[in-house]
mmCIF file of C-alpha atoms in Angstrom:
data_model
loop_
_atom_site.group_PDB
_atom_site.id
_atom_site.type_symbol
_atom_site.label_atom_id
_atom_site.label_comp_id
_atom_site.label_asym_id
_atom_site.label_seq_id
_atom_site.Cartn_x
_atom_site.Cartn_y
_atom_site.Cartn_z
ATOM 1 C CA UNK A 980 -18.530 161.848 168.781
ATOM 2 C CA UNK A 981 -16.433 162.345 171.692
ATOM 3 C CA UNK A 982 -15.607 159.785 173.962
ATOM 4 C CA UNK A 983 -13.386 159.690 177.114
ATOM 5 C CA UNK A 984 -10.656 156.900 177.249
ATOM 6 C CA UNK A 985 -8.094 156.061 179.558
ATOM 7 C CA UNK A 986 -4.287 155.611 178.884
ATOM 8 C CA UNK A 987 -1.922 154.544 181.355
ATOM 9 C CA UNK A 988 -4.202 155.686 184.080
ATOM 10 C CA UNK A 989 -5.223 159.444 182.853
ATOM 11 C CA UNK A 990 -8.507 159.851 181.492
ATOM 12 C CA UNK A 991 -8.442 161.867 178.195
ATOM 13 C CA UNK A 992 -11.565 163.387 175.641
ATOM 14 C CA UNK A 993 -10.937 162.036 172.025
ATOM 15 C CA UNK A 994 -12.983 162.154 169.100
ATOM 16 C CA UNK A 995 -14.321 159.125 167.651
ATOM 17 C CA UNK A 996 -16.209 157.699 165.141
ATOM 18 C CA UNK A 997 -17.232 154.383 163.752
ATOM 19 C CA UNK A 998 -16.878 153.854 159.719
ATOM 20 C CA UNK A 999 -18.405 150.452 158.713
ATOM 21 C CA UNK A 1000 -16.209 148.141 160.625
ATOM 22 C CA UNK A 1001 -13.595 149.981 161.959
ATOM 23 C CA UNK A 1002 -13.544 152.825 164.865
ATOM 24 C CA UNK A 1003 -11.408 155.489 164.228
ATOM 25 C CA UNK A 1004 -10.090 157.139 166.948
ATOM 26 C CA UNK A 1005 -8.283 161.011 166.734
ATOM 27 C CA UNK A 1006 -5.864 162.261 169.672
ATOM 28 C CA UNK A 1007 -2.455 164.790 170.117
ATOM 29 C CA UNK A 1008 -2.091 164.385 165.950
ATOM 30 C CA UNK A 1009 -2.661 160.870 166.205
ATOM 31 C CA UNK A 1010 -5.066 158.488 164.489
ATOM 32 C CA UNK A 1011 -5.592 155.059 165.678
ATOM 33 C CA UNK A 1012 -8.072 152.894 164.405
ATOM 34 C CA UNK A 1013 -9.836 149.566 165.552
ATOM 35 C CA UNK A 1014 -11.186 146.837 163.319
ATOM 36 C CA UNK A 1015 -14.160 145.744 165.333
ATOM 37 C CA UNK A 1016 -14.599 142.688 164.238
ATOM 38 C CA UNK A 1017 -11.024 141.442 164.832
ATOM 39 C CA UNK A 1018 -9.967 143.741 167.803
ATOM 40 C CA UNK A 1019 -6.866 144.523 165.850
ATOM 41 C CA UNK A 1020 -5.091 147.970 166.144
ATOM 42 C CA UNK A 1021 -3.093 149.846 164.362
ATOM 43 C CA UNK A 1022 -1.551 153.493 164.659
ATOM 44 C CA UNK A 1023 -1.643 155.655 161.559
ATOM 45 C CA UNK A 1024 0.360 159.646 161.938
ATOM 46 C CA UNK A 1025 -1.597 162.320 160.509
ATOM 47 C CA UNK A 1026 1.328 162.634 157.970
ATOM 48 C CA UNK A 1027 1.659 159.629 156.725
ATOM 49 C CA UNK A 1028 5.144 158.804 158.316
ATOM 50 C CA UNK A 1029 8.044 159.941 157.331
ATOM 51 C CA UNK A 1030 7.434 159.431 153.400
ATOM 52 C CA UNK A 1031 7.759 161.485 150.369
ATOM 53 C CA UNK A 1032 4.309 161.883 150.163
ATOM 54 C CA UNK A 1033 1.530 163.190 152.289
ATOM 55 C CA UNK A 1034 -1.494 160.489 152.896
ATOM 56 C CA UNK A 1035 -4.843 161.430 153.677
ATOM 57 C CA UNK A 1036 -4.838 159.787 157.398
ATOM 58 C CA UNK A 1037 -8.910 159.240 157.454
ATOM 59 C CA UNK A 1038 -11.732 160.451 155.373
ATOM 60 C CA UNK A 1039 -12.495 164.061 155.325
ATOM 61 C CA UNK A 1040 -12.479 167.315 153.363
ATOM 62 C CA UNK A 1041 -9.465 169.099 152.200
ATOM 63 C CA UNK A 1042 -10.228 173.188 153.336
ATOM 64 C CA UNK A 1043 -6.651 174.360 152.587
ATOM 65 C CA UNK A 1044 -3.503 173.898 150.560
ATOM 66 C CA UNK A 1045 -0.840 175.761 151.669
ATOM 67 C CA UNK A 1046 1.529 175.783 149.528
ATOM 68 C CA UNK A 1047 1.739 175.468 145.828
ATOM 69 C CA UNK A 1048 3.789 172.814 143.494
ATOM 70 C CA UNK A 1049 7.621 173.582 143.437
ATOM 71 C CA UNK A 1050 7.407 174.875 146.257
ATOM 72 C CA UNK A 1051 10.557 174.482 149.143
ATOM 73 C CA UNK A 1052 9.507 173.048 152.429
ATOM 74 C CA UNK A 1053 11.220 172.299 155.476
ATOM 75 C CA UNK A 1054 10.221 169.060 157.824
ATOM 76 C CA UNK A 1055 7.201 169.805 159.951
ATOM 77 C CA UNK A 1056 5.857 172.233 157.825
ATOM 78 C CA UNK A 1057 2.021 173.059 157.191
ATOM 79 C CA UNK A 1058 0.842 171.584 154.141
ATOM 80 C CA UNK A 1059 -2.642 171.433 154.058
ATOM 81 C CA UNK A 1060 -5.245 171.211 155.994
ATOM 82 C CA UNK A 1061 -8.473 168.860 156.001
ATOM 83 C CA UNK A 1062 -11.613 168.763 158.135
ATOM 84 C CA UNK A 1063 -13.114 165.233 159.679
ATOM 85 C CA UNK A 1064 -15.038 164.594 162.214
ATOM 86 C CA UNK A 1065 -15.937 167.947 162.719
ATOM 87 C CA UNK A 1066 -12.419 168.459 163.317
ATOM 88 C CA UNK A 1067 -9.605 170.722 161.212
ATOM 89 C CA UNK A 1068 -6.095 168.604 161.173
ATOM 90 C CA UNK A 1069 -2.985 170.508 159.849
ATOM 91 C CA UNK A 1070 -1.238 167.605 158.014
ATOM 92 C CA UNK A 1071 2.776 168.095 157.731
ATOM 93 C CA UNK A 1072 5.479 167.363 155.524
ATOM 94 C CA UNK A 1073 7.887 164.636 157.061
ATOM 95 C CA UNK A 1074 10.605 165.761 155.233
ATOM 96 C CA UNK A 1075 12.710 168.878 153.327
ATOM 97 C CA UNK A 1076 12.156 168.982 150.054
ATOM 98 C CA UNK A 1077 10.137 170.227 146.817
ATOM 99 C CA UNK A 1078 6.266 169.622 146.990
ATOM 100 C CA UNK A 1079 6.431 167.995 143.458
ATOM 101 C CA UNK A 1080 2.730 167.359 142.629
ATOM 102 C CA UNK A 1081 -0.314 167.769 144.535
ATOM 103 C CA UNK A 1082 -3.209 165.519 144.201
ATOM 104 C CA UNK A 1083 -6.509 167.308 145.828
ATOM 105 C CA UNK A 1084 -8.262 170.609 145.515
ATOM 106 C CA UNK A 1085 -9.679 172.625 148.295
ATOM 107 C CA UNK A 1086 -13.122 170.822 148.665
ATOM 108 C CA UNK A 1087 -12.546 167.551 147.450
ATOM 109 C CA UNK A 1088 -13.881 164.585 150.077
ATOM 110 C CA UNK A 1089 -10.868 162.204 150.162
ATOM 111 C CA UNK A 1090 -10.869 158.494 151.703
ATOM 112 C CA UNK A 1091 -8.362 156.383 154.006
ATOM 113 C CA UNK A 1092 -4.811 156.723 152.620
ATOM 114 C CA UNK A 1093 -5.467 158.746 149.366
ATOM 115 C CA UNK A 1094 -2.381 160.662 148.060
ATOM 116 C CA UNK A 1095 -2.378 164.200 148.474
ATOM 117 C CA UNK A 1096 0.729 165.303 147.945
ATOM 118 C CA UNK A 1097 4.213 164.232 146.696
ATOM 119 C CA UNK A 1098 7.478 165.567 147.588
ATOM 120 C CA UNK A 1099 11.033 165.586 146.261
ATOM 121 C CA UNK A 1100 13.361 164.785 149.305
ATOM 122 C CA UNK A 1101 15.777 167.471 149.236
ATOM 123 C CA UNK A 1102 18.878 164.908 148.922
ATOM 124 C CA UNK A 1103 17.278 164.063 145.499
ATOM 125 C CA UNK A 1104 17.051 167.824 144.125
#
């Protein structure tokens, strides 16, 4: 669904949507998400931070891979991209490196936090 919220005073359109207990809630990249039981918050990147692997950052479908095992990336590049709620999200590589294994085909429905990818940091090649 979309839903307007307000931050620091400007009013912007986000998409939302509530799994079980928690509201998940996608804008510029980010993910946040709100247990609504306990009001707590937390912020979750669409790449996982800066990591050596790429997590899935909410539950969705993976439409593209990118780029193939042993492959060279740079930081920032495309990896993959995955579709949820009714929205495509480009997720990135954090770092330069070698994608050393990839853990998803186009297709599969991945949950919260699943690895999709793991990279070689390019100080470790």
């Amino acid at each position: 669904m979309e839903v307007s919220v307000k931050i620091k005073g400007v009013e912007h359109k986000v998409q939302a949507e509530l799994i079980g207990t928690e509201l998940w809630v996608h804008h510029a990249g980010r993910t946040f998400n709100v247990d609504t039981q306990s009001g707590r918050k937390s912020r979750k990147k669409a790449a996982g931070g800066k990591s050596n692997q790429i997590l899935a950052p909410m539950p969705g479908k993976i439409t593209k891979l990118l780029l193939n095992p042993e492959t060279v990336v740079q930081a920032g590049q495309a990896v993959l991209v995955m579709e949820a709620m009714k929205m495509e999200y480009t997720l990135k590589s954090d770092i330069e490196g070698v994608i050393e294994s990839i853990h998803c085909e186009v297709g599969d429905q991945v949950t919260l936090g699943k690895v999709l990818v793991k990279l070689k940091a390019k100080a470790d090649t």
